[in-house]
């Protein structure tokens, strides 16, 4: 509930930055979360590196490879969160491909994520139907399973997904992978508006977002945005001012 | 009776673990494939291309010299005689016809050594489809001639520079490309892998191998074989060979993986022997992975077996013990390759050589009245460089 409340009670549009856990060293994880909270992040999406990230474009894939080379694992990230979670209050959402969770054990994963105060989890290679089966006998505690919907999801599928959605709905803005897009599909704004009307939980738009004017336009059509590749690249290159400018661009939107 | 998969799952294996953007396309494919299966016109077109274009049926050849040496009756299913030199084309013809039927004018595929890429490019030339092939940069260098063959056939070959720059990364990149071009593009999966319905569909297109073999052996010997052996990478030739025999309980089935430098080293591709259950490229199956769930690289002398996963149906057949799986080292496969070349005048692909090597071990347990069928999935012309190099350095 902490996550949904944070999104509902934001100023302007919600802004959720994505960071790759362990990129630049595990010791930077907690300070980066604290810094993003100070800059005005509504929640933080924390990526777990995976060897075969098919939903991601080159920037996030490269960040994941750097983290893997440094030996980062899901367990290590959870341990850091539990040690550092008295230093921040911003909700944390884990973004992980299914295999690391599967290997960790699905029930142990939710137990541990809950202990660490994690608010939600996004698993990009676990579509709705498979999640129903996989989680049928699992106690997920208060960890929301955040679904993705896309422009190619049929109305029927979208309705079933919205019905079970928790935390927020992640609306994918384009047919493609994560990255920095210059153009979004024509039908996107109408699509986001329609989703936001239909959904019980907030709707955040993500994939490709990297400019203040995109944040503004999308932030008016739904509850806010998720920004990944731009943030990952800017943090990697030490451009923290650019991160703050983009986060701040979400604050002065009147939906 | 062998149970058919339910909701695209073989026991717990299989499924559709893919990004949401692809769900619509995969469901569309499932419907289109079910319709095509029932459509006599589609089946007729498929069989006539297999016979007139590919050159089927392929012979089931009694290898008399090999039989004499091994002390049992050995038959070779000659998939090496297919157009393009391996079984791969059985599947690409089926899928390209399906792409046409769904109104998709473009296809994308991954390739490791280039065999599936060549088979896809070939069929695209025939059926006038636009063809994009993703291939790891390392493989592009190792298999320059196959890259040229694909280009000669009109395909666009894209080198993949991410990850380990081999087959697994080519699949990642092909999946990403498919996400972007899903409206007008069909993904021609090269093996019994990927999200449902691919594992089942590829098996069905390849099961012409086992169906012919079963009929031919009955015609030639009047009875079913005692054992059938096939190599397993992703597992498409083996699945195609085994499937029509699954309900013949007297027929022992053996799948042979690549043990590379040895299954106790870190350089092998013995997924069923050494892997753990996990999720990769859309499917729950055995995969080579580390303790944190990161996928590991596979290694084999044969590029076609060099994949860290294995088809979900094989994973299931292992668990129910209908098929026994073993692994054979690079060295043993190479020896078997040399032996068949000299004793039968057939240069086998290094993939198929793994099945031949295991057959030597198996034959020791068999009597001279018994019968052993080996799937000779491809010819070794593509491997002569590797063979020459390996022979020279040992």
XYZ file of C-alpha atoms in Angstrom:
649
model
C 0.000 0.000 0.000
C 2.964 2.273 0.667
C 3.771 2.245 -3.044
C 0.273 3.029 -4.271
C -0.098 5.759 -1.649
C 3.209 7.337 -2.647
C 2.072 7.458 -6.280
C -1.389 8.793 -5.407
C -0.016 11.498 -3.117
C 2.751 12.752 -5.396
C 3.261 16.304 -6.433
C 2.716 16.716 -10.205
C 3.305 13.416 -11.984
C 4.910 10.374 -10.375
C 8.536 9.815 -11.355
C 10.103 6.411 -10.840
C 13.799 6.199 -11.753
C 15.292 2.800 -12.567
C 18.785 1.958 -11.400
C 20.847 -1.178 -11.945
C 21.800 -2.669 -8.590
C 25.554 -2.909 -8.210
C 26.445 -0.825 -11.273
C 29.383 1.235 -10.027
C 29.767 -0.956 -6.937
C 27.382 -2.353 -4.335
C 28.510 0.285 -1.825
C 26.864 2.945 -4.009
C 23.435 1.316 -3.848
C 22.081 2.832 -0.633
C 23.632 6.311 -1.187
C 22.116 6.404 -4.697
C 18.667 5.493 -3.349
C 18.989 8.209 -0.683
C 20.085 10.745 -3.302
C 17.239 9.899 -5.707
C 14.744 10.234 -2.848
C 16.140 13.687 -2.071
C 15.785 14.656 -5.754
C 12.085 13.818 -5.569
C 11.716 10.234 -6.826
C 8.238 8.845 -6.067
C 9.536 5.267 -5.887
C 12.671 3.513 -7.125
C 12.806 0.613 -9.517
C 15.832 -1.452 -8.638
C 17.094 -3.680 -11.447
C 18.658 -7.055 -10.659
C 21.287 -7.919 -13.280
C 20.615 -10.908 -15.539
C 22.788 -12.553 -18.177
C 20.047 -12.572 -20.838
C 17.865 -9.464 -20.471
C 15.635 -9.779 -23.543
C 13.315 -6.899 -22.634
C 16.196 -4.457 -22.286
C 18.107 -2.374 -24.779
C 21.878 -1.849 -24.912
C 22.251 0.725 -22.096
C 20.623 -1.371 -19.371
C 22.143 -4.566 -20.720
C 25.627 -3.023 -20.488
C 24.930 -1.848 -16.907
C 23.799 -5.370 -16.038
C 26.970 -6.856 -17.483
C 29.082 -4.450 -15.388
C 27.164 -5.500 -12.280
C 27.525 -9.210 -13.117
C 31.239 -8.820 -13.668
C 31.416 -7.329 -10.172
C 29.666 -10.475 -8.903
C 26.312 -8.923 -7.968
C 23.522 -11.381 -7.103
C 19.885 -11.077 -6.070
C 20.778 -12.258 -2.577
C 23.496 -9.640 -2.245
C 21.086 -6.868 -3.259
C 18.481 -8.026 -0.729
C 21.134 -8.115 2.006
C 22.149 -4.537 1.233
C 18.539 -3.406 1.298
C 17.904 -4.907 4.720
C 21.008 -3.247 6.123
C 20.293 0.142 4.576
C 16.550 0.499 4.715
C 16.532 2.764 7.779
C 18.284 5.405 5.643
C 15.437 6.026 3.203
C 11.691 5.996 3.039
C 11.048 5.862 -0.705
C 9.251 2.653 -1.853
C 11.455 0.107 -3.626
C 10.271 -1.990 -6.554
C 12.519 -4.812 -7.751
C 12.810 -5.435 -11.487
C 14.151 -8.907 -12.119
C 13.920 -11.536 -14.809
C 12.306 -14.759 -13.657
C 15.301 -17.101 -13.546
C 17.169 -15.492 -10.620
C 13.889 -15.584 -8.623
C 13.213 -19.158 -9.652
C 16.715 -20.188 -8.623
C 16.415 -18.331 -5.296
C 13.083 -20.070 -4.722
C 9.801 -18.248 -5.312
C 8.530 -18.419 -1.721
C 11.909 -17.573 -0.141
C 12.150 -14.657 -2.571
C 8.850 -13.140 -1.420
C 9.654 -13.815 2.250
C 13.007 -12.121 1.949
C 11.771 -9.227 -0.237
C 9.059 -8.570 2.340
C 11.578 -8.609 5.195
C 13.630 -6.071 3.253
C 10.652 -3.744 2.945
C 10.364 -4.169 -0.826
C 7.007 -2.795 -2.039
C 6.683 -4.507 -5.383
C 8.248 -6.655 -8.043
C 8.264 -6.399 -11.838
C 9.172 -9.540 -13.794
C 9.266 -8.671 -17.503
C 9.396 -12.267 -18.753
C 6.518 -13.463 -16.598
C 3.257 -12.688 -18.361
C -0.036 -12.559 -16.530
C -1.186 -16.170 -17.141
C 2.105 -17.670 -16.042
C 2.171 -15.486 -12.926
C -1.253 -16.793 -11.874
C 0.053 -20.353 -12.040
C 3.466 -19.676 -10.555
C 2.136 -17.686 -7.597
C -0.983 -19.801 -6.978
C 0.328 -21.292 -3.729
C 2.735 -18.530 -2.776
C 2.320 -16.100 0.117
C 3.423 -12.830 -1.410
C 2.951 -10.867 1.863
C 2.663 -7.156 1.007
C 4.835 -7.332 -2.097
C 2.817 -6.129 -5.100
C 3.218 -7.946 -8.404
C 3.247 -5.138 -10.936
C 2.014 -6.188 -14.362
C 3.069 -4.826 -17.723
C 0.557 -3.958 -20.412
C 1.509 -3.063 -23.947
C 0.061 -1.602 -27.099
C -0.182 -5.138 -28.478
C -2.171 -6.543 -25.519
C -5.745 -7.219 -26.636
C -8.597 -5.457 -24.825
C -9.627 -8.736 -23.278
C -6.128 -9.466 -21.947
C -5.732 -5.901 -20.734
C -9.006 -6.142 -18.806
C -7.901 -9.381 -17.091
C -4.514 -7.891 -16.271
C -6.045 -4.706 -14.830
C -8.439 -6.727 -12.718
C -5.572 -8.382 -10.813
C -3.114 -5.483 -10.899
C -1.358 -4.441 -7.687
C 0.802 -1.404 -6.845
C 0.632 0.138 -10.274
C 0.254 -0.868 -13.896
C 3.365 -0.511 -16.014
C 2.231 0.668 -19.441
C 4.897 0.012 -22.055
C 5.043 3.019 -24.393
C 6.404 1.343 -27.492
C 6.962 -1.899 -29.349
C 10.551 -2.460 -28.445
C 13.056 -2.716 -25.653
C 14.118 -0.207 -22.992
C 16.173 2.715 -24.286
C 15.841 6.323 -25.329
C 13.084 6.920 -27.877
C 12.567 10.059 -29.917
C 9.136 9.199 -31.221
C 6.302 7.326 -29.539
C 3.438 5.650 -31.403
C 0.600 8.006 -32.419
C -1.974 6.081 -30.446
C 0.012 6.220 -27.178
C -1.613 9.175 -25.412
C -5.160 7.993 -26.095
C -4.105 4.525 -24.941
C -2.666 5.823 -21.654
C -5.743 7.946 -20.995
C -8.002 4.946 -21.585
C -5.908 2.698 -19.324
C -5.902 5.281 -16.541
C -9.695 5.500 -16.709
C -10.055 1.716 -16.575
C -7.497 0.922 -13.899
C -8.099 0.718 -10.137
C -4.407 1.235 -9.447
C -2.201 4.018 -10.861
C -0.803 3.746 -14.368
C 2.829 4.625 -15.052
C 4.295 4.843 -18.545
C 7.772 3.558 -19.268
C 10.296 2.527 -21.999
C 12.083 5.165 -24.045
C 11.360 8.204 -21.835
C 14.353 10.542 -21.506
C 13.354 14.189 -22.067
C 11.488 16.675 -19.828
C 8.853 17.335 -22.507
C 8.178 13.581 -22.795
C 7.803 13.378 -19.007
C 5.331 16.257 -19.158
C 3.256 14.882 -22.043
C 3.057 11.326 -20.701
C 2.613 12.553 -17.125
C -0.564 14.345 -18.189
C -2.042 11.272 -19.874
C -1.476 8.896 -16.916
C -0.173 8.961 -13.329
C 3.493 9.291 -14.160
C 6.576 7.795 -15.730
C 9.312 5.223 -15.197
C 12.707 6.257 -16.597
C 15.476 3.674 -16.943
C 18.136 3.921 -19.627
C 18.550 7.705 -19.297
C 19.065 7.452 -15.519
C 21.395 4.462 -15.755
C 23.525 6.206 -18.363
C 23.585 9.567 -16.545
C 24.569 7.943 -13.217
C 27.245 5.866 -14.933
C 28.686 9.034 -16.485
C 28.377 11.021 -13.247
C 25.762 13.454 -14.623
C 23.639 13.682 -11.457
C 22.406 17.200 -12.315
C 20.745 15.831 -15.456
C 18.978 13.229 -13.317
C 17.692 15.869 -10.926
C 16.511 18.120 -13.777
C 14.500 15.275 -15.317
C 12.972 14.234 -11.975
C 12.032 17.844 -11.250
C 10.357 18.176 -14.665
C 7.603 15.893 -13.341
C 6.759 18.133 -10.424
C 4.943 20.916 -12.234
C 2.348 18.970 -14.119
C -1.338 19.363 -13.597
C -3.059 16.198 -14.666
C 0.113 -43.701 -23.889
C 2.323 -40.642 -23.999
C 0.293 -37.652 -22.829
C 0.030 -34.563 -24.986
C 1.022 -31.258 -23.428
C -1.635 -29.321 -21.559
C -1.680 -25.527 -21.998
C 1.659 -25.722 -23.739
C 3.332 -27.536 -20.855
C 5.097 -30.869 -20.737
C 4.664 -31.565 -17.032
C 6.084 -28.419 -15.468
C 8.244 -27.639 -18.517
C 7.587 -25.279 -21.417
C 5.140 -22.409 -21.017
C 5.317 -18.858 -22.308
C 7.838 -16.838 -20.334
C 8.119 -13.883 -22.657
C 7.660 -10.100 -22.604
C 4.033 -9.007 -22.764
C 4.576 -7.338 -26.173
C 5.035 -10.792 -27.730
C 2.035 -12.482 -26.111
C -0.385 -11.455 -28.834
C 1.934 -12.752 -31.588
C 2.545 -16.044 -29.835
C -1.168 -16.589 -29.262
C -1.869 -15.725 -32.889
C 0.748 -18.272 -33.916
C -0.841 -20.904 -31.704
C -4.228 -20.429 -33.371
C -2.729 -20.303 -36.879
C -0.746 -23.468 -36.260
C -3.739 -25.388 -34.902
C -5.698 -24.403 -38.028
C -2.850 -25.300 -40.371
C -2.507 -28.720 -38.740
C -6.104 -29.515 -39.641
C -5.885 -28.033 -43.142
C -5.226 -30.724 -45.794
C -4.071 -28.080 -48.276
C -1.364 -26.826 -45.903
C -0.223 -30.370 -45.130
C -0.181 -31.224 -48.826
C 1.943 -28.170 -49.653
C 4.316 -29.019 -46.788
C 4.771 -32.647 -47.903
C 5.191 -31.784 -51.543
C 7.951 -29.274 -50.750
C 9.604 -31.878 -48.520
C 9.607 -34.408 -51.324
C 10.290 -32.241 -54.376
C 12.444 -29.479 -52.903
C 14.185 -31.073 -49.930
C 14.512 -34.508 -51.543
C 12.632 -36.605 -48.991
C 12.149 -39.287 -48.067
C 15.712 -39.719 -46.922
C 17.138 -43.271 -46.966
C 17.422 -45.494 -43.930
C 20.787 -47.016 -44.732
C 22.120 -50.304 -43.365
C 25.727 -49.474 -42.509
C 27.304 -52.877 -43.111
C 30.921 -51.994 -42.310
C 29.958 -50.215 -39.100
C 27.609 -53.077 -38.191
C 30.381 -55.621 -38.630
C 32.751 -53.636 -36.436
C 30.184 -52.942 -33.702
C 28.719 -56.434 -33.743
C 25.121 -55.305 -34.061
C 22.899 -54.082 -36.888
C 23.310 -50.355 -37.402
C 21.003 -48.263 -39.569
C 21.638 -44.609 -40.354
C 18.770 -42.208 -40.996
C 20.303 -40.059 -43.699
C 19.131 -36.525 -42.825
C 22.522 -35.425 -44.157
C 21.133 -35.971 -47.662
C 18.505 -33.244 -47.320
C 18.832 -30.036 -49.319
C 21.149 -27.695 -47.330
C 22.730 -30.694 -45.637
C 20.804 -31.286 -42.444
C 17.389 -31.837 -40.858
C 16.972 -28.109 -40.144
C 15.120 -27.433 -43.389
C 12.156 -29.672 -42.438
C 11.260 -27.093 -39.816
C 12.039 -23.925 -41.772
C 9.769 -25.013 -44.625
C 6.915 -25.604 -42.201
C 7.368 -22.298 -40.422
C 7.839 -20.253 -43.600
C 4.599 -21.682 -44.999
C 2.931 -20.757 -41.738
C 4.329 -17.205 -41.880
C 2.845 -16.833 -45.383
C -0.459 -18.183 -44.169
C -0.509 -15.590 -41.350
C 0.145 -12.835 -43.892
C 3.634 -12.067 -42.539
C 6.111 -11.109 -45.257
C 9.206 -10.955 -43.061
C 10.964 -13.472 -40.891
C 13.695 -13.255 -38.298
C 15.805 -16.124 -36.997
C 18.859 -16.820 -34.885
C 21.705 -19.068 -35.883
C 24.744 -20.543 -34.157
C 26.998 -22.245 -36.688
C 24.762 -21.036 -39.490
C 22.870 -24.232 -40.392
C 19.487 -22.968 -39.253
C 20.305 -19.573 -40.758
C 21.088 -21.133 -44.129
C 17.975 -23.325 -43.983
C 15.857 -20.256 -43.168
C 17.468 -18.080 -45.853
C 16.955 -20.879 -48.396
C 13.244 -21.179 -47.744
C 12.846 -17.389 -47.701
C 14.407 -17.222 -51.157
C 12.015 -19.903 -52.340
C 8.888 -18.342 -50.849
C 9.851 -14.683 -51.341
C 10.061 -13.686 -47.678
C 12.329 -10.942 -46.340
C 14.869 -12.607 -44.066
C 16.963 -11.219 -41.181
C 19.351 -13.552 -39.344
C 21.035 -12.746 -36.027
C 24.356 -14.443 -35.419
C 26.857 -13.937 -32.585
C 29.940 -11.993 -33.639
C 32.187 -14.857 -32.545
C 30.234 -17.262 -34.768
C 30.273 -14.797 -37.675
C 34.066 -14.956 -37.551
C 34.197 -18.739 -37.072
C 31.677 -19.431 -39.829
C 32.459 -16.800 -42.456
C 31.484 -19.105 -45.319
C 28.039 -19.761 -43.890
C 27.528 -16.008 -43.519
C 28.333 -15.680 -47.194
C 25.942 -18.518 -48.062
C 23.105 -16.749 -46.242
C 23.895 -13.475 -48.002
C 24.074 -15.275 -51.327
C 20.545 -16.510 -50.643
C 19.396 -12.927 -50.095
C 19.293 -12.792 -46.294
C 20.559 -9.975 -44.130
C 22.977 -11.249 -41.463
C 23.325 -9.099 -38.340
C 26.348 -9.781 -36.086
C 25.449 -9.724 -32.365
C 27.971 -7.948 -30.174
C 26.283 -8.368 -26.785
C 26.964 -10.879 -24.008
C 29.047 -13.895 -24.998
C 28.460 -13.051 -28.710
C 27.322 -16.612 -29.510
C 24.041 -18.459 -30.081
C 22.337 -17.576 -26.791
C 22.944 -13.879 -27.444
C 21.757 -14.249 -31.043
C 18.462 -15.595 -29.633
C 18.234 -12.597 -27.249
C 18.768 -10.189 -30.133
C 16.326 -11.990 -32.440
C 13.702 -11.843 -29.666
C 14.332 -8.101 -29.224
C 14.015 -7.581 -32.973
C 10.768 -9.551 -32.941
C 9.383 -7.326 -30.148
C 10.033 -4.293 -32.371
C 8.678 -5.777 -35.605
C 6.003 -8.071 -34.265
C 3.242 -6.749 -36.546
C 4.699 -7.991 -39.833
C 7.388 -10.475 -38.769
C 7.402 -14.167 -37.848
C 10.168 -15.609 -35.677
C 11.465 -18.874 -37.147
C 12.714 -20.641 -34.021
C 15.401 -23.142 -35.020
C 14.871 -25.835 -32.431
C 12.326 -27.316 -30.010
C 12.832 -24.289 -27.774
C 11.159 -20.986 -26.977
C 7.637 -20.215 -25.801
C 4.692 -22.466 -26.595
C 3.745 -23.321 -29.367
C 7.308 -23.407 -30.763
C 8.584 -26.586 -29.030
C 5.527 -28.553 -30.102
C 5.347 -27.063 -33.583
C 9.031 -27.614 -34.386
C 8.743 -31.183 -33.091
C 5.748 -31.781 -35.367
C 7.561 -30.438 -38.433
C 10.608 -32.571 -37.579
C 8.659 -35.721 -36.745
C 8.768 -36.626 -40.437
C 12.198 -38.050 -39.493
C 10.802 -40.571 -37.008
C 7.699 -41.351 -39.033
C 9.767 -42.306 -42.077
C 12.286 -44.208 -39.976
C 9.607 -46.258 -38.249
C 8.036 -47.261 -41.559
C 11.387 -47.937 -43.244
C 12.742 -50.147 -40.485
C 9.534 -52.178 -40.475
C 9.822 -52.580 -44.254
C 13.485 -53.557 -44.108
C 13.585 -55.764 -41.015
C 9.957 -56.584 -40.301
C 10.190 -55.305 -36.745
C 10.833 -52.209 -34.626
C 14.415 -51.311 -33.696
C 15.773 -52.135 -30.250
C 17.371 -48.761 -29.818
C 17.319 -45.313 -31.419
C 20.072 -42.743 -30.833
C 20.131 -39.034 -31.690
C 22.238 -36.040 -30.655
C 20.696 -33.288 -28.533
C 21.584 -29.607 -28.507
C 18.288 -27.743 -28.383
C 16.981 -31.137 -29.438
C 15.034 -30.817 -32.694
C 16.395 -33.779 -34.666
C 16.112 -35.991 -31.589
C 12.557 -34.879 -30.828
C 11.571 -35.419 -34.472
C 13.131 -38.870 -34.422
C 11.832 -39.959 -30.977
C 8.300 -38.645 -31.112
C 6.810 -41.357 -33.383
C 8.475 -44.034 -31.190
C 7.380 -42.748 -27.769
C 4.542 -45.247 -27.451
C 6.657 -48.187 -28.662
C 7.800 -49.363 -25.267
C 10.191 -51.958 -26.655
C 12.238 -49.257 -28.363
C 14.915 -47.765 -26.094
C 15.590 -44.106 -26.877
C 18.904 -42.359 -26.233
C 19.635 -38.630 -26.467
C 23.296 -37.648 -26.612
C 24.511 -34.266 -25.441
C 27.900 -32.631 -25.869
C 30.286 -33.210 -22.955
C 32.838 -30.830 -24.521
C 36.116 -31.195 -22.620
C 34.286 -33.368 -20.051
C 31.206 -32.980 -17.864
C 33.366 -32.320 -14.810
C 35.057 -29.351 -16.466
C 33.439 -25.950 -17.043
C 33.500 -26.485 -20.806
C 30.544 -28.607 -21.870
C 26.974 -28.376 -23.138
C 25.516 -31.295 -21.161
C 22.398 -29.470 -20.027
C 20.327 -32.515 -19.059
C 23.245 -34.181 -17.296
C 24.579 -31.166 -15.419
C 21.970 -28.396 -15.652
C 19.244 -27.273 -13.249
C 15.643 -26.361 -13.974
C 15.274 -22.722 -14.960
C 13.777 -20.282 -17.432
C 15.473 -19.098 -20.610
C 14.180 -17.747 -23.916
C 10.531 -18.261 -23.085
C 10.570 -21.760 -21.688
C 10.994 -23.629 -18.412
C 13.586 -26.337 -18.996
C 16.951 -27.608 -17.825
C 19.570 -24.875 -18.253
C 23.227 -24.427 -17.453
C 23.286 -21.773 -14.755
C 25.216 -20.649 -11.713
C 24.000 -20.584 -8.102
C 22.520 -17.089 -8.577
C 20.491 -18.051 -11.644
C 22.764 -16.500 -14.268
C 22.910 -18.468 -17.501
C 26.306 -19.987 -18.241
C 27.981 -20.413 -21.583
C 27.978 -23.810 -23.215
C 31.002 -25.301 -24.967
C 31.255 -27.956 -27.628
C 33.392 -28.800 -30.639
C 30.110 -28.751 -32.514
C 28.503 -25.334 -32.793
C 25.045 -26.865 -33.234
C 25.115 -28.391 -29.729
C 26.555 -25.294 -28.116
C 23.460 -24.018 -26.266
C 22.907 -23.727 -22.488
C 19.272 -24.921 -22.584
C 17.444 -27.973 -23.926
C 13.901 -28.379 -25.214
C 11.157 -28.590 -22.554
C 9.871 -31.878 -23.948
C 13.321 -33.442 -23.549
C 13.387 -32.098 -19.981
C 10.085 -33.884 -19.407
C 11.162 -37.112 -21.140
C 14.247 -37.187 -18.922
C 12.184 -36.862 -15.751
C 9.718 -39.597 -16.744
C 12.691 -41.711 -17.892
C 11.225 -42.486 -21.313
C 14.447 -41.288 -22.927
C 17.894 -41.845 -21.456
C 20.354 -39.013 -21.874
C 24.114 -39.335 -21.991
C 26.997 -37.058 -22.919
C 29.953 -37.570 -25.229
C 33.221 -35.576 -25.255
C 34.676 -33.580 -28.149
C 37.397 -36.207 -28.555
C 35.024 -39.160 -28.726
C 32.811 -37.326 -31.229
C 35.816 -36.530 -33.398
C 36.931 -40.185 -33.359
C 33.459 -41.306 -34.391
C 33.462 -38.741 -37.184
C 36.765 -40.025 -38.539
C 35.645 -43.649 -38.227
C 32.429 -43.184 -40.196
C 34.263 -41.214 -42.877
C 36.732 -44.041 -43.423
C 34.479 -47.024 -42.895
C 31.310 -45.928 -44.670
C 32.441 -43.072 -46.903
C 30.109 -40.670 -45.106
C 31.492 -37.542 -43.441
C 29.020 -36.816 -40.637
C 28.401 -33.432 -39.010
C 30.161 -33.080 -35.654
C 26.710 -32.830 -34.021
C 25.665 -36.229 -35.412
C 29.093 -37.624 -34.515
C 28.057 -37.413 -30.854
C 25.237 -39.888 -31.563
C 27.671 -42.120 -33.473
C 30.150 -42.071 -30.592
C 27.505 -43.059 -28.066
C 26.309 -45.840 -30.375
C 29.741 -47.445 -30.069
C 29.295 -47.696 -26.292
C 25.712 -48.847 -26.608
C 26.545 -51.504 -29.222
C 28.708 -53.297 -26.653
C 25.553 -54.121 -24.698
C 23.654 -55.312 -27.782
C 23.514 -58.661 -29.536
C 24.194 -59.391 -33.203
C 20.481 -59.940 -33.863
C 19.543 -56.591 -32.470
C 18.983 -53.362 -34.364
C 20.195 -49.868 -33.658
C 19.070 -46.742 -35.533
C 21.205 -43.600 -35.457
C 19.927 -40.244 -36.636
C 22.592 -38.846 -38.923
C 21.212 -35.343 -38.595
C 23.620 -33.570 -40.929
C 26.658 -33.842 -43.140
C 30.131 -32.782 -42.126
C 31.107 -30.552 -45.062
C 30.564 -27.489 -42.871
C 32.950 -28.942 -40.272
C 35.957 -29.918 -42.388
C 37.932 -26.859 -41.203
C 37.338 -27.719 -37.553
C 38.075 -31.388 -38.129
C 41.350 -30.625 -39.903
C 42.431 -28.229 -37.154
C 41.572 -30.646 -34.330
C 43.212 -33.620 -35.976
C 46.378 -31.602 -36.595
C 46.668 -30.418 -32.993
C 46.179 -33.669 -31.152
